[in-house]
Structure formats: structure tokens, C-alpha cells
CSV table of C-alpha atoms in Angstrom, one decimal:
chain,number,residue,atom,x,y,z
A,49,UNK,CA,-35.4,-5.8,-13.5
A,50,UNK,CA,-37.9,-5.2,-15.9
A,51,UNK,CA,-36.2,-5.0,-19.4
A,52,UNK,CA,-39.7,-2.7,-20.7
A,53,UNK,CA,-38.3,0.2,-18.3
A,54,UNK,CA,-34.6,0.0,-20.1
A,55,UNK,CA,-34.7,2.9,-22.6
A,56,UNK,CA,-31.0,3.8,-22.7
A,57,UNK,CA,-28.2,1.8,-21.7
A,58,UNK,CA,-24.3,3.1,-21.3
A,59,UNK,CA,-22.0,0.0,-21.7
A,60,UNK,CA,-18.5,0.6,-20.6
A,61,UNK,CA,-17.0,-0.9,-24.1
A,62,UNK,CA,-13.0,-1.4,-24.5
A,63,UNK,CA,-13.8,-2.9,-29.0
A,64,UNK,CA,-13.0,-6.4,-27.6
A,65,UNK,CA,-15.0,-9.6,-27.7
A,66,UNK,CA,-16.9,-9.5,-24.8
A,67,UNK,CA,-18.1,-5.9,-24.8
A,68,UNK,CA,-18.7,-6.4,-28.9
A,69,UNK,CA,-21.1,-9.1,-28.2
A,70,UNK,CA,-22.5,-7.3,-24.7
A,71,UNK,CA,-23.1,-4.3,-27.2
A,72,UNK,CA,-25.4,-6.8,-29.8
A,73,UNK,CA,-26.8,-8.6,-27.0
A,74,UNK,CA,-27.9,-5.8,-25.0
A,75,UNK,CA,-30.0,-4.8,-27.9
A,76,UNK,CA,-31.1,-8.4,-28.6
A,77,UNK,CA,-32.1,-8.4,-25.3
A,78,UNK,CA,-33.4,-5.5,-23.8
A,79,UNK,CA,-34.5,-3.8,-26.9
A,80,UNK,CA,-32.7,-0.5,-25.8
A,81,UNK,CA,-30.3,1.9,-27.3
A,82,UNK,CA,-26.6,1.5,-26.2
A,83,UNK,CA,-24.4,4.1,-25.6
A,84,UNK,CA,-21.0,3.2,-25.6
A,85,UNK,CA,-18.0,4.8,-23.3
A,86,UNK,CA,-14.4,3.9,-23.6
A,87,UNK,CA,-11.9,5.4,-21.3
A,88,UNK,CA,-8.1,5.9,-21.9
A,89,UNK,CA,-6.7,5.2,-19.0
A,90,UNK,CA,-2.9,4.7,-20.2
A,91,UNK,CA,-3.9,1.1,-21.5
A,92,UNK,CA,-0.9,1.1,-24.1
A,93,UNK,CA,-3.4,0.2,-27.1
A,94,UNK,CA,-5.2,3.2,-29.2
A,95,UNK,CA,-8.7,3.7,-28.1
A,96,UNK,CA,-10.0,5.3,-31.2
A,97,UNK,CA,-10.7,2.0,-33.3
A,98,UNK,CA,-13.6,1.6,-30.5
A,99,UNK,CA,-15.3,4.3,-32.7
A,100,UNK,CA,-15.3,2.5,-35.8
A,101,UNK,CA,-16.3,-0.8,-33.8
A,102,UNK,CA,-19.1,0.7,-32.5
A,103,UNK,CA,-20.2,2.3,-35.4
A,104,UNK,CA,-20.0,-0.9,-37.3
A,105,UNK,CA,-22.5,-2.2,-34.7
A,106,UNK,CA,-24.9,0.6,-35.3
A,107,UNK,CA,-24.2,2.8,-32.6
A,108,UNK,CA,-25.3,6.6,-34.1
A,109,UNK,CA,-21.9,8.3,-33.6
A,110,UNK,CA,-23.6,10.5,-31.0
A,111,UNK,CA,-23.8,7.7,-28.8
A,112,UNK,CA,-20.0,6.7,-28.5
A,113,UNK,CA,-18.1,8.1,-25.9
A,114,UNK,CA,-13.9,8.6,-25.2
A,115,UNK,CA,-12.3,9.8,-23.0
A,116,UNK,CA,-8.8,10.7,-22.3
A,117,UNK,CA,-8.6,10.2,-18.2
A,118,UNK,CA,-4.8,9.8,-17.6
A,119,UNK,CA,-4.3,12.7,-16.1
A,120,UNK,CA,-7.4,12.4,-13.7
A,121,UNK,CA,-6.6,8.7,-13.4
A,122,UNK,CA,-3.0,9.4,-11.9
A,123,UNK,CA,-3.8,12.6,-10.2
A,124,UNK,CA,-7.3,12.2,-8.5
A,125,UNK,CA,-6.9,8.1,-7.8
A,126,UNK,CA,-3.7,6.4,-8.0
A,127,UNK,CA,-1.6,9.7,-6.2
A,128,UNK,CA,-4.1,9.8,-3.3
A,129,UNK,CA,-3.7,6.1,-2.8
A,130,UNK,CA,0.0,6.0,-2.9
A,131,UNK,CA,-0.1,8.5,0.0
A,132,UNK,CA,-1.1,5.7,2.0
A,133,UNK,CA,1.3,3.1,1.2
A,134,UNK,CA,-1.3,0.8,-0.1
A,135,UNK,CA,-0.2,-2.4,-0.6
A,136,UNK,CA,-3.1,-5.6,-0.6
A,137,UNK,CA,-2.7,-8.6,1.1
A,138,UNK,CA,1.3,-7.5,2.0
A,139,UNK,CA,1.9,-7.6,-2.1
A,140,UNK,CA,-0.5,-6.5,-4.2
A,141,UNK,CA,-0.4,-2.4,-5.6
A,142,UNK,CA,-4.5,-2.3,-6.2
A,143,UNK,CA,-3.3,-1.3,-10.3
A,144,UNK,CA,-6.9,-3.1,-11.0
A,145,UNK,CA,-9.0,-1.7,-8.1
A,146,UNK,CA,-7.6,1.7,-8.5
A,147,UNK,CA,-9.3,2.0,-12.4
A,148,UNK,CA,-12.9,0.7,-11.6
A,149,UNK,CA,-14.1,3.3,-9.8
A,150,UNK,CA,-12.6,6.0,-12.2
A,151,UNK,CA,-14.8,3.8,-14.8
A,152,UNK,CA,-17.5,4.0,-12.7
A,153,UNK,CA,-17.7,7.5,-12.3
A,154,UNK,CA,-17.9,8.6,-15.9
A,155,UNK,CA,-20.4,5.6,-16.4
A,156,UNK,CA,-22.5,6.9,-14.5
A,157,UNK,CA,-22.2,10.6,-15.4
A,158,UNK,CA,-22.5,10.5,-19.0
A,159,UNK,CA,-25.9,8.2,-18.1
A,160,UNK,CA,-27.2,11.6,-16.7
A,161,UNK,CA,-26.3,13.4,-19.8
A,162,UNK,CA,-28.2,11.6,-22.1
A,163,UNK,CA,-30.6,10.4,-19.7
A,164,UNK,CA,-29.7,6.8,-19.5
A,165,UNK,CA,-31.6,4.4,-17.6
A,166,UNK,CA,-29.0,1.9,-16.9
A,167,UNK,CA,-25.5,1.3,-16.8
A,168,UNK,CA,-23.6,-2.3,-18.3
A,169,UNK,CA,-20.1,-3.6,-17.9
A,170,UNK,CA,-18.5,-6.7,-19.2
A,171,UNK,CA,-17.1,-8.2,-15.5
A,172,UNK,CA,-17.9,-11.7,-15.3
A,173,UNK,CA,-20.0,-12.9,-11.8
A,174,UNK,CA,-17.0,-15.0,-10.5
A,175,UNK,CA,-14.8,-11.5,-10.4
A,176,UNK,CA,-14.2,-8.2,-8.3
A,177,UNK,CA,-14.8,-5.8,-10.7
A,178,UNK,CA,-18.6,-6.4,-11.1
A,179,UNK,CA,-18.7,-5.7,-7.3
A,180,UNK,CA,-16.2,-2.3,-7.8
A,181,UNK,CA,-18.4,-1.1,-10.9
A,182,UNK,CA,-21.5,-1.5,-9.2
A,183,UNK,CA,-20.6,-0.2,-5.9
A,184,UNK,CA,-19.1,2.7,-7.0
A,185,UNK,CA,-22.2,3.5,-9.5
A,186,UNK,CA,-24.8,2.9,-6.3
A,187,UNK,CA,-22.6,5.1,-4.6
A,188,UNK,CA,-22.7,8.1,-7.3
A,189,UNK,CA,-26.4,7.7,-8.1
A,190,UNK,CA,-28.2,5.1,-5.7
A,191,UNK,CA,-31.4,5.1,-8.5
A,192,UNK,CA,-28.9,3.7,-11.4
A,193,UNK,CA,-30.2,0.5,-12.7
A,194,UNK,CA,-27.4,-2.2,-13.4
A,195,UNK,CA,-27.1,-5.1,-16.3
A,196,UNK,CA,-24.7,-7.5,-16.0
A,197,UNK,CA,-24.8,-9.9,-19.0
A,198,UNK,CA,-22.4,-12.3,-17.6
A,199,UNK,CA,-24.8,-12.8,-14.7
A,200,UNK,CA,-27.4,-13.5,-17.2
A,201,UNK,CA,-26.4,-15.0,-20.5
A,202,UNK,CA,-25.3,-18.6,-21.3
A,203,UNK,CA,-23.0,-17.3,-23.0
A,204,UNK,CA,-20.2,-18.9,-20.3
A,205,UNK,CA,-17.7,-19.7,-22.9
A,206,UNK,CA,-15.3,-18.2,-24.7
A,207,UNK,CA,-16.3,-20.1,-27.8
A,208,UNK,CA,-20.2,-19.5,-26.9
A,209,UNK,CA,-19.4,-16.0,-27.2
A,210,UNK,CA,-17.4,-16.7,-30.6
A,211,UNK,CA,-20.9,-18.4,-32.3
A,212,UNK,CA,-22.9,-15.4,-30.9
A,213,UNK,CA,-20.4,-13.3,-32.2
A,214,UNK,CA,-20.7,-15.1,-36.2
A,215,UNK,CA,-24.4,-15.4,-36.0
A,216,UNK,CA,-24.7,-11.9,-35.2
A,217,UNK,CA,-22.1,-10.3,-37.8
A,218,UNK,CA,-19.6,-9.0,-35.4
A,219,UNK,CA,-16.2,-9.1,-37.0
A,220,UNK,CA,-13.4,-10.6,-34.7
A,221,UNK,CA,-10.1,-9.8,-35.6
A,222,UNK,CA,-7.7,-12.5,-35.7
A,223,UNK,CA,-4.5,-11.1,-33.8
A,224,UNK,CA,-0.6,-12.8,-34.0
A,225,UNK,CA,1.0,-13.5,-30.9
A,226,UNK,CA,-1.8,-13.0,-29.2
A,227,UNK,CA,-1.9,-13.2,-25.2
A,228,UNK,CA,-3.9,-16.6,-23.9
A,229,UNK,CA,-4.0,-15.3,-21.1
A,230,UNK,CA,-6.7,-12.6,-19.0
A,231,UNK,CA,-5.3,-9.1,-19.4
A,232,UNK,CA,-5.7,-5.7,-18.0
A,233,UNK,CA,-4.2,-3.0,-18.4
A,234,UNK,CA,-4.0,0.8,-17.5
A,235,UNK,CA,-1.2,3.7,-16.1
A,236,UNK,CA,-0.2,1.8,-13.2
A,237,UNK,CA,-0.2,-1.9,-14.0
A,238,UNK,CA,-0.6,-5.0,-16.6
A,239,UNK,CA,-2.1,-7.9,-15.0
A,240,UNK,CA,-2.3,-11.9,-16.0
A,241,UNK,CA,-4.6,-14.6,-15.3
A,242,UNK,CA,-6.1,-17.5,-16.8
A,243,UNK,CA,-4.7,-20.7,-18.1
A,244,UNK,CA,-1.3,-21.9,-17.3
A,245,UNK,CA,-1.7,-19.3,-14.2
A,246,UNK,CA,-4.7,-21.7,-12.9
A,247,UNK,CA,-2.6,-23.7,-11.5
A,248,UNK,CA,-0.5,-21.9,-8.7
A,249,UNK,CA,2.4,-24.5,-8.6
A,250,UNK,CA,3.3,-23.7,-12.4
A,251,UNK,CA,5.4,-20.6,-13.3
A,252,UNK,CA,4.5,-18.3,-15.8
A,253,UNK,CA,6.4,-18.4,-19.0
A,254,UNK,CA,8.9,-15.5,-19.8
A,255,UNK,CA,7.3,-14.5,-22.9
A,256,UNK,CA,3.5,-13.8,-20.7
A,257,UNK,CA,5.4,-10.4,-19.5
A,258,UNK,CA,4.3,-7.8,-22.0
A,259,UNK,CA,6.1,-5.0,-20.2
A,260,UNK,CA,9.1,-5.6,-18.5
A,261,UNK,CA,12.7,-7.0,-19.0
A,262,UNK,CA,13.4,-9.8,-16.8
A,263,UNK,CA,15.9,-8.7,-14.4
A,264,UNK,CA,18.2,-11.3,-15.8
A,265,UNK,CA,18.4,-9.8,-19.5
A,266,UNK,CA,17.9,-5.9,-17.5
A,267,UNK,CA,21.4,-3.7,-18.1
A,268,UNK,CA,24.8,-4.8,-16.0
A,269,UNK,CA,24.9,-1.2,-15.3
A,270,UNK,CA,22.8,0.8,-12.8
A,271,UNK,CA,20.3,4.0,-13.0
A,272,UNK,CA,20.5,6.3,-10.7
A,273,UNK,CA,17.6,8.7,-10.1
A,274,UNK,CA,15.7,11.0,-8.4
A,275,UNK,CA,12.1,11.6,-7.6
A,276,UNK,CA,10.8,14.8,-6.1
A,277,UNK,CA,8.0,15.5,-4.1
A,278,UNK,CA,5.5,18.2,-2.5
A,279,UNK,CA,1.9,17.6,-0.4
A,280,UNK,CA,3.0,13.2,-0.9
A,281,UNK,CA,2.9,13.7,-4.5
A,282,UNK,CA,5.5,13.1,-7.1
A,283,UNK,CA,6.2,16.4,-9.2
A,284,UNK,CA,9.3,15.7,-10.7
A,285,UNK,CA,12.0,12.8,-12.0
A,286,UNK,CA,15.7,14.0,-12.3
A,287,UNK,CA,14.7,17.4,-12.2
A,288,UNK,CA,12.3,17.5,-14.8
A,289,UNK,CA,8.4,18.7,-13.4
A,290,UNK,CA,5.9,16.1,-15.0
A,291,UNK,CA,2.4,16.1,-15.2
A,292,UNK,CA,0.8,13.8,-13.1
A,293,UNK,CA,0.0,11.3,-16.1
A,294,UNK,CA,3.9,11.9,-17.9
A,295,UNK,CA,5.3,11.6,-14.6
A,296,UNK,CA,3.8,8.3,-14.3
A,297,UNK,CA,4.8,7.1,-18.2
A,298,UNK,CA,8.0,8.5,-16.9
A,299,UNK,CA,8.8,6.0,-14.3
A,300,UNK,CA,7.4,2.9,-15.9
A,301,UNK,CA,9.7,3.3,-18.7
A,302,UNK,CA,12.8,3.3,-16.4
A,303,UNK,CA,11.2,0.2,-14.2
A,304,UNK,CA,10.5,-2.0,-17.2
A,305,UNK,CA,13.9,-1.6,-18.7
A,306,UNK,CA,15.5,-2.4,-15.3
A,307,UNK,CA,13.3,-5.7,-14.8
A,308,UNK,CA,11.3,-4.0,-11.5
A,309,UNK,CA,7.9,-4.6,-10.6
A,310,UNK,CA,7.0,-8.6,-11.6
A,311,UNK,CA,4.9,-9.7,-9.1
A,312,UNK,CA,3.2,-13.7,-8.3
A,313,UNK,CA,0.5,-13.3,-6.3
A,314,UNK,CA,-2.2,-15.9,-4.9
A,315,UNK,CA,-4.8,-13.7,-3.7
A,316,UNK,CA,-8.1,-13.6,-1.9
A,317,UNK,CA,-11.0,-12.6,-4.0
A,318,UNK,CA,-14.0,-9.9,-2.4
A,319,UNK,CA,-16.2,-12.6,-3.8
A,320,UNK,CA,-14.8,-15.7,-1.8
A,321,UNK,CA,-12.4,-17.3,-3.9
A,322,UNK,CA,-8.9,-17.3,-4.3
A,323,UNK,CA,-7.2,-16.4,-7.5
A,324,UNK,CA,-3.6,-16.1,-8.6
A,325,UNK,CA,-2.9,-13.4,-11.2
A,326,UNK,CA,0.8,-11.7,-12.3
A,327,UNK,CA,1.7,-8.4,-12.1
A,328,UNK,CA,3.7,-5.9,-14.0
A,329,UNK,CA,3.4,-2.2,-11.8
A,330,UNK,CA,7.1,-1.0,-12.4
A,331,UNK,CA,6.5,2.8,-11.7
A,332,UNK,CA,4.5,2.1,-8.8
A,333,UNK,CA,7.3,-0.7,-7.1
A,334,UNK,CA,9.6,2.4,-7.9
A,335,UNK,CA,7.3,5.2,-6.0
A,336,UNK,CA,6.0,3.0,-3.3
A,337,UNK,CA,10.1,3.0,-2.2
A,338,UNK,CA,10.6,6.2,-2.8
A,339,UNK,CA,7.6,7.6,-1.2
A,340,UNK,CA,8.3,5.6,2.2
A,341,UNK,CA,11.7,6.9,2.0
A,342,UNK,CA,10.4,10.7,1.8
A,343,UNK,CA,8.0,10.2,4.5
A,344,UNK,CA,10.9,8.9,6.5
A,345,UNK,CA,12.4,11.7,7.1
A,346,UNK,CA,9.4,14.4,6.9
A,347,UNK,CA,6.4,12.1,9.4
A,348,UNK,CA,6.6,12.5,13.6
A,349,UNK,CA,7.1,8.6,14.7
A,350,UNK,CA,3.2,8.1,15.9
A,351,UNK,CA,2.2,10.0,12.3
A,352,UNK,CA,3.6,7.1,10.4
A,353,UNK,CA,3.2,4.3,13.1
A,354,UNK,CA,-1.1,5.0,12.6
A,355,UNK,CA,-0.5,5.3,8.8
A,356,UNK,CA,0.8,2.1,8.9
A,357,UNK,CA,-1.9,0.5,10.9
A,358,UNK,CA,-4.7,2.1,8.9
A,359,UNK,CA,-2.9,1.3,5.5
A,360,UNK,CA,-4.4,-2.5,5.1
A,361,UNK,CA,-7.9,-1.2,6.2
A,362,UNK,CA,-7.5,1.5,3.6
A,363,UNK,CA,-5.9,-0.6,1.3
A,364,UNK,CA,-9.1,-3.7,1.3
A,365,UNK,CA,-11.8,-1.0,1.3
A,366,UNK,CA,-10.2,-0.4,-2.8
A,367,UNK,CA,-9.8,-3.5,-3.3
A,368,UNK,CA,-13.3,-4.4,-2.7
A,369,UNK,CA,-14.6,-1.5,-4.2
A,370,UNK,CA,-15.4,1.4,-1.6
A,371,UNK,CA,-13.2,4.4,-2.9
A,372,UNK,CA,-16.2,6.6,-2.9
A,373,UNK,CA,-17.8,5.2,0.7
A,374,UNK,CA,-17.6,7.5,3.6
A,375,UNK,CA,-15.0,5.6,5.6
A,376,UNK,CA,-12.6,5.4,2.6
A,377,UNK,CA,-12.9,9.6,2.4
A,378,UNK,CA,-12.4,9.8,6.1
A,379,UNK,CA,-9.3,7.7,6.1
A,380,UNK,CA,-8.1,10.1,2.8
A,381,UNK,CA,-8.3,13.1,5.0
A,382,UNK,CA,-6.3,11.8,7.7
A,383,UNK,CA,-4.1,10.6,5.2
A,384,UNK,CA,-4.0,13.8,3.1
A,385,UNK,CA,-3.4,15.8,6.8
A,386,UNK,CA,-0.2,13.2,6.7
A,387,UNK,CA,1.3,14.8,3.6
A,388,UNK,CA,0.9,18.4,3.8
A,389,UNK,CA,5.2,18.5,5.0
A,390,UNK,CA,6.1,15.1,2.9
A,391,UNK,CA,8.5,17.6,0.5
A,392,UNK,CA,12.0,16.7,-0.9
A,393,UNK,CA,14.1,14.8,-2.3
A,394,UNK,CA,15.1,11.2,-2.8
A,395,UNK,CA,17.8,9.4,-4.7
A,396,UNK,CA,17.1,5.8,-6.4
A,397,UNK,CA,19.2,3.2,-7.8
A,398,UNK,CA,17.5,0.7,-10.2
A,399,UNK,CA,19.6,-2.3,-10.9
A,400,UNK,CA,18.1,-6.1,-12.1
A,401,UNK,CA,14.8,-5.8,-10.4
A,402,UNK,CA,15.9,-3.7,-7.4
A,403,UNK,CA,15.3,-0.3,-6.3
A,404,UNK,CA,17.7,0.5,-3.4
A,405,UNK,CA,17.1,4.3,-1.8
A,406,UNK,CA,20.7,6.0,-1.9
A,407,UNK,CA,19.7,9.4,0.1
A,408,UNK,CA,16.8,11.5,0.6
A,409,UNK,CA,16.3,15.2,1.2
A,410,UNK,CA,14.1,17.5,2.6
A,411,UNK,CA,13.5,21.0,4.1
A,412,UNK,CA,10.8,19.3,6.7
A,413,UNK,CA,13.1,16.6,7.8
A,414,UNK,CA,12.5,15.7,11.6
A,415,UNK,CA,16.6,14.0,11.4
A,416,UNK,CA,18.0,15.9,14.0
A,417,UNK,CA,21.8,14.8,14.1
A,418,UNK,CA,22.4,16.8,17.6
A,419,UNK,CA,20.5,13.8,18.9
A,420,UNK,CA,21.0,10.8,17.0
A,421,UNK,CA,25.0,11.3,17.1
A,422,UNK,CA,26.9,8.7,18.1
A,423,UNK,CA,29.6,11.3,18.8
A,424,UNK,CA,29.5,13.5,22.1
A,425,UNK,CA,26.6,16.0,22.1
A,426,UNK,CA,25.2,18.7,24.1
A,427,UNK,CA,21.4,18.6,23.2
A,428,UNK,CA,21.3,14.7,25.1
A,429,UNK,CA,21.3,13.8,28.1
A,430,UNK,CA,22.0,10.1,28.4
A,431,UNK,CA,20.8,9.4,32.0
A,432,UNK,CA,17.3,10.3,31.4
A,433,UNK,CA,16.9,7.0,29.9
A,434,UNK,CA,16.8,5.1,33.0
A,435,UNK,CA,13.6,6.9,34.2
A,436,UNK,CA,12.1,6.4,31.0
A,437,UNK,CA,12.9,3.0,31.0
A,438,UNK,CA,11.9,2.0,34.6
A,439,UNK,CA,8.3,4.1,33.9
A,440,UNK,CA,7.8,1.9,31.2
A,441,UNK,CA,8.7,-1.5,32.8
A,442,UNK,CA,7.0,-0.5,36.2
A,443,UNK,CA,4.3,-2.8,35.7
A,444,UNK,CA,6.5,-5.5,34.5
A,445,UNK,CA,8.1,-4.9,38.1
A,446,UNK,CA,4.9,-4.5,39.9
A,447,UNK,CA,3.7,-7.9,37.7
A,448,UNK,CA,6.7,-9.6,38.7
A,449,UNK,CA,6.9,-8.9,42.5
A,450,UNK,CA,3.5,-11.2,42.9
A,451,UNK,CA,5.0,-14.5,41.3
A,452,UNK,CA,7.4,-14.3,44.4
């Protein structure tokens, strides 16, 4: 890349260390003016001092970008991936992969509007998130141009970036209680990694959980709730219609304080290696249960059965970073077709880490008790099973005859 032809540069900038000392560098560097963007995306920590960071830096205040996207975030990308029952790797709720290419998007769309000629992020090259920012931003605008200082600094430290960050007059506040550890956070999920966590035969200490109770210490008694849906969606909790963002807030309150949603994952990176990170997605442990239980009742058999085989197709082309490819939007409208009757309602109990589906309710259910009846019924007739079953096993029986 030829650092002459960088004019303008948007950095997606969270205030923090590393996007502080991308914001000096970039300008060290490339000799450009930085734009900086910081997106709410339900992160639990006010957004606002990125301002005065930025400012501080020298950004001109018409340069710094924030957004409030909890709404979108919840309603345009984590919704239409819990109507597919993502789940990575058998574990994993995407809480991570689901925010990058929200990111992405408004990168790359506030680059047009000031006429930007590149777009910068803070992932590191040994990560997924460089591959989800960048493949998300090619995808949006294939002409973008891309820096990634992590890819080209020697700044490979965390007390490299600390000297950079003295000699260059960026003020690090010293926090209390402070996390060691790798954290991100948004609507859906807080996630862990780094030290202790390196090694996958040590277990995380309680007080890493930022979120949560521990379902030990979570209330002797049990919650019971209810989640309502309409088109796959979650519209309501106890009766109460949310918007898509408080209906999220909603459920991760009730989750935490009932210890639900830790998760210890080892997982496979998109970049080759594994990793093991903790989890925290209490809402989304809550809705996945609750949404399988809805579509239960309101999906034909073969509906759910090819659901469930696309799912961890669906669910690796997020993780890796495709939301906006064309395969990822195909699968979305067959899962979208999916949802248009999954309407009703379903009763939860939340007790010490546990979500356990007590009934469920709907005007589309397909639970026809004239058949299933154990009792006598007049809609069944029992002996046309055996012409059903020999169809089936005829070429079992045709297989069989020629080992006589």
C-alpha cells in the first residue's frame, strides 16, 4: 500500500490502549487525518469519554464518530441469527462474530461520507476479527483500502505499546481491579482470553466473571418466565413488548442473576489455531432454549430437520466472517421462509444455571393430539404402519435375501 495515497483514514476506536496508540501511530505513520468511530453496541461501559480521548489526541471534533447501534445490533444481526439456531463448534453463541460485521458496516459507510480513503481496526494478525472486519468491508465496498497496525508495527507487546504510548503523550489511565485478562464485550456476550486461560487444563478463577452469578451463589428459589414470539423473533418477556435492544437487556439481567450462560470453550480459530476463551451470553443460553422450544411446536418435521443441517454451515460462515456473502443471504431467506408461523408462547424456568422449558403455546402448532394420543382415537389407523414399515425396509429385505 502506498502510504502517499492515504488521505483519510476511519479507525474503529473503543478510548482504549491499543486504538489510542493506533490513533497516534496512524498519523506517525501514514501522515493522514484520522477519523475516529466508536459504536455502542451494549458494551456495558459509557462510550462518550471516546470523545474527549480523541480530542485530546487532536482529532477536530468533526472527525469523531458515535453511534448508538443496539437496536440495529439486536434487530438486524443477532435476531436473524438466532432464527437459525446458531451455535459454533456445538457450543459457541457467535456473541464476537455477530458484532464485527455491524462494525464493519458503519466503518465503511461513514468512509464514504467524508470521503475516506481507508479504513483501520485494532485486531491483532494472530485473531478472527481482522479477517471479519476486512471481509465484511471488501464486501460493502471492494475499492476500500485496509491498515492493520498490528500486521505492521513492532509494537508486539503490551509494554511496547505502553513506551509508545509515554513517548507520544497519550494518557493511560490506571484502572483498580482491572481485568488481566482479553475482553469483549457487547448485547449478547462478554468474552475472556489471555493469561491464566492460555493454558486449557487450568480453570478460570471465579472473580474473571464480570457478569454473572455463579450458579452456586444464584437464588434457592426459581424464575419462572415467559418469552413471546412472532416471524422467530422475541417481542415480549412476561407480557411486556420490548424493543428489540430492551428486550435483549431484559433477558441478560434475569440470566446473570440465575448463574446461566458460563461457557469453557477450546475452539478452532478461522486463522488455523486453536484458542480457548470464556463466555458469558446469559440472554442468548435463555433464547436459544426458548426459541427451539417455539419452533417445536410451529416447524413441519423436514422444515426443522434441513434447519438443523444447514445450521453449522450457517453458523461457520459468521464465525469466519461472511455475514454479508451471497451464500450467508441465501441460507437467511430459507431461514427467514422458516419463521414466518414460529408465533406463541413459551414458559421458562431459570434455576442455578439451568433453563428448563415448562410449556409452550401457539396458534400455528402442528401438535395434533387426535394423533399422538395414547388413548383410543378415530383419526388413526394403527395397521397402516406395517405397510409403511415394510416399504421402508424392502431393500433391507431384498439386501438380505442375497447373503442366503
Amino acid at each position: 500500500m502506498n502510504k502517499k495515497n492515504i488521505k483519510k483514514v476511519v479507525l474503529a476506536y473503543s478510548g482504549g490502549l491499543d486504538t489510542s496508540v493506533i490513533l497516534k501511530w496512524l498519523g506517525d505513520n501514514y501522515h493522514c487525518e484520522v477519523i475516529t468511530f466508536t459504536a455502542d453496541i451494549g458494551q456495558g461501559e459509557e462510550v462518550e469519554p471516546a470523545r474527549t480521548k480523541a480530542q485530546k489526541l487532536g482529532i477536530k471534533p468533526e472527525n469523531i464518530f458515535i453511534k448508538d447501534l443496539r437496536e440495529e445490533f439486536i434487530r438486524d444481526f443477532v435476531f436473524p441469527m438466532f432464527r437459525a439456531n446458531s451455535i459454533y463448534e456445538g457450543e459457541y453463541l457467535l456473541g464476537t462474530s455477530i458484532a464485527r460485521p455491524l462494525i464493519a458496516k458503519h466503518l465503511v459507510e461513514i468512509a464514504k461520507q467524508v470521503g475516506a480513503d481507508a479504513i483501520s481496526h485494532g485486531a491483532t494478525g494472530k485473531g478472527n476479527d481482522q479477517v471479519r472486519f476486512e471481509i465484511g468491508a471488501y464486501a460493502l465496498n471492494p475499492d476500500i483500502k485496509v491498515i492493520a497496525p498490528w500486521r505492521e508495527w513492532d509494537l508486539n507487546s503490551r509494554e511496547k505499546l505502553l513506551e509508545y504510548a509515554e513517548s507520544a503523550g497519550i494518557q493511560i489511565e490506571k484502572k483498580t481491579n482491572k481485568s488481566p485478562y482479553s475482553m469483549d464485550a457487547n448485547l449478547l456476550h462478554i468474552s475472556y482470553e489471555g493469561q491464566i486461560l492460555e493454558n486449557p487444563n487450568v480453570a478460570p478463577e471465579e472473580d474473571m466473571w464480570r457478569w454473572s452469578v455463579s450458579p452456586k451463589d444464584a437464588p434457592n428459589e426459581s424464575e419462572v418466565i415467559s418469552i413471546e414470539f412472532k416471524n422467530g423473533d422475541g417481542i415480549a418477556i412476561n407480557g411486556e413488548k420490548l424493543s428489540p435492544a430492551n428486550f435483549w437487556a431484559k433477558l441478560n439481567e434475569l440470566g446473570c442473576r440465575h448463574g446461566i450462560g458460563r461457557l469453557d470453550l477450546v475452539e478452532n480459530r478461522y486463522v488455523g489455531m486453536k484458542s480457548r476463551g470464556c463466555y458469558e451470553t446469559p440472554g442468548g443460553t435463555i433464547y436459544l432454549k426458548a426459541h427451539r422450544a417455539m419452533e417445536s411446536l410451529c416447524l413441519d418435521r423436514e422444515e426443522a430437520h434441513l434447519k438443523d443441517e444447514i445450521m453449522p454451515k450457517y453458523a461457520s460462515l459468521i464465525y469466519n466472517g461472511y455475514w454479508f456473502s451471497p451464500e450467508r443471504e441465501a441460507l437467511q431467506a430459507l431461514i427467514d421462509k422458516t419463521q414466518q408461523k414460529v408465533e406463541g408462547i413459551v414458559r421458562l424456568e431459570l434455576y442455578k444455571g439451568n433453563v428448563i422449558v415448562l410449556g409452550r403455546e401457539s396458534k400455528n402448532s402442528l401438535f395434533n393430539a387426535a394423533y399422538s394420543t395414547f388413548e383410543e382415537d378415530s383419526v388413526y389407523n394403527q395397521s397402516d404402519a406395517e405397510g409403511f414399515i415394510k416399504l421402508n425396509a424392502l431393500r433391507f429385505i431384498i439386501s438380505g435375501k442375497t447373503r442366503k
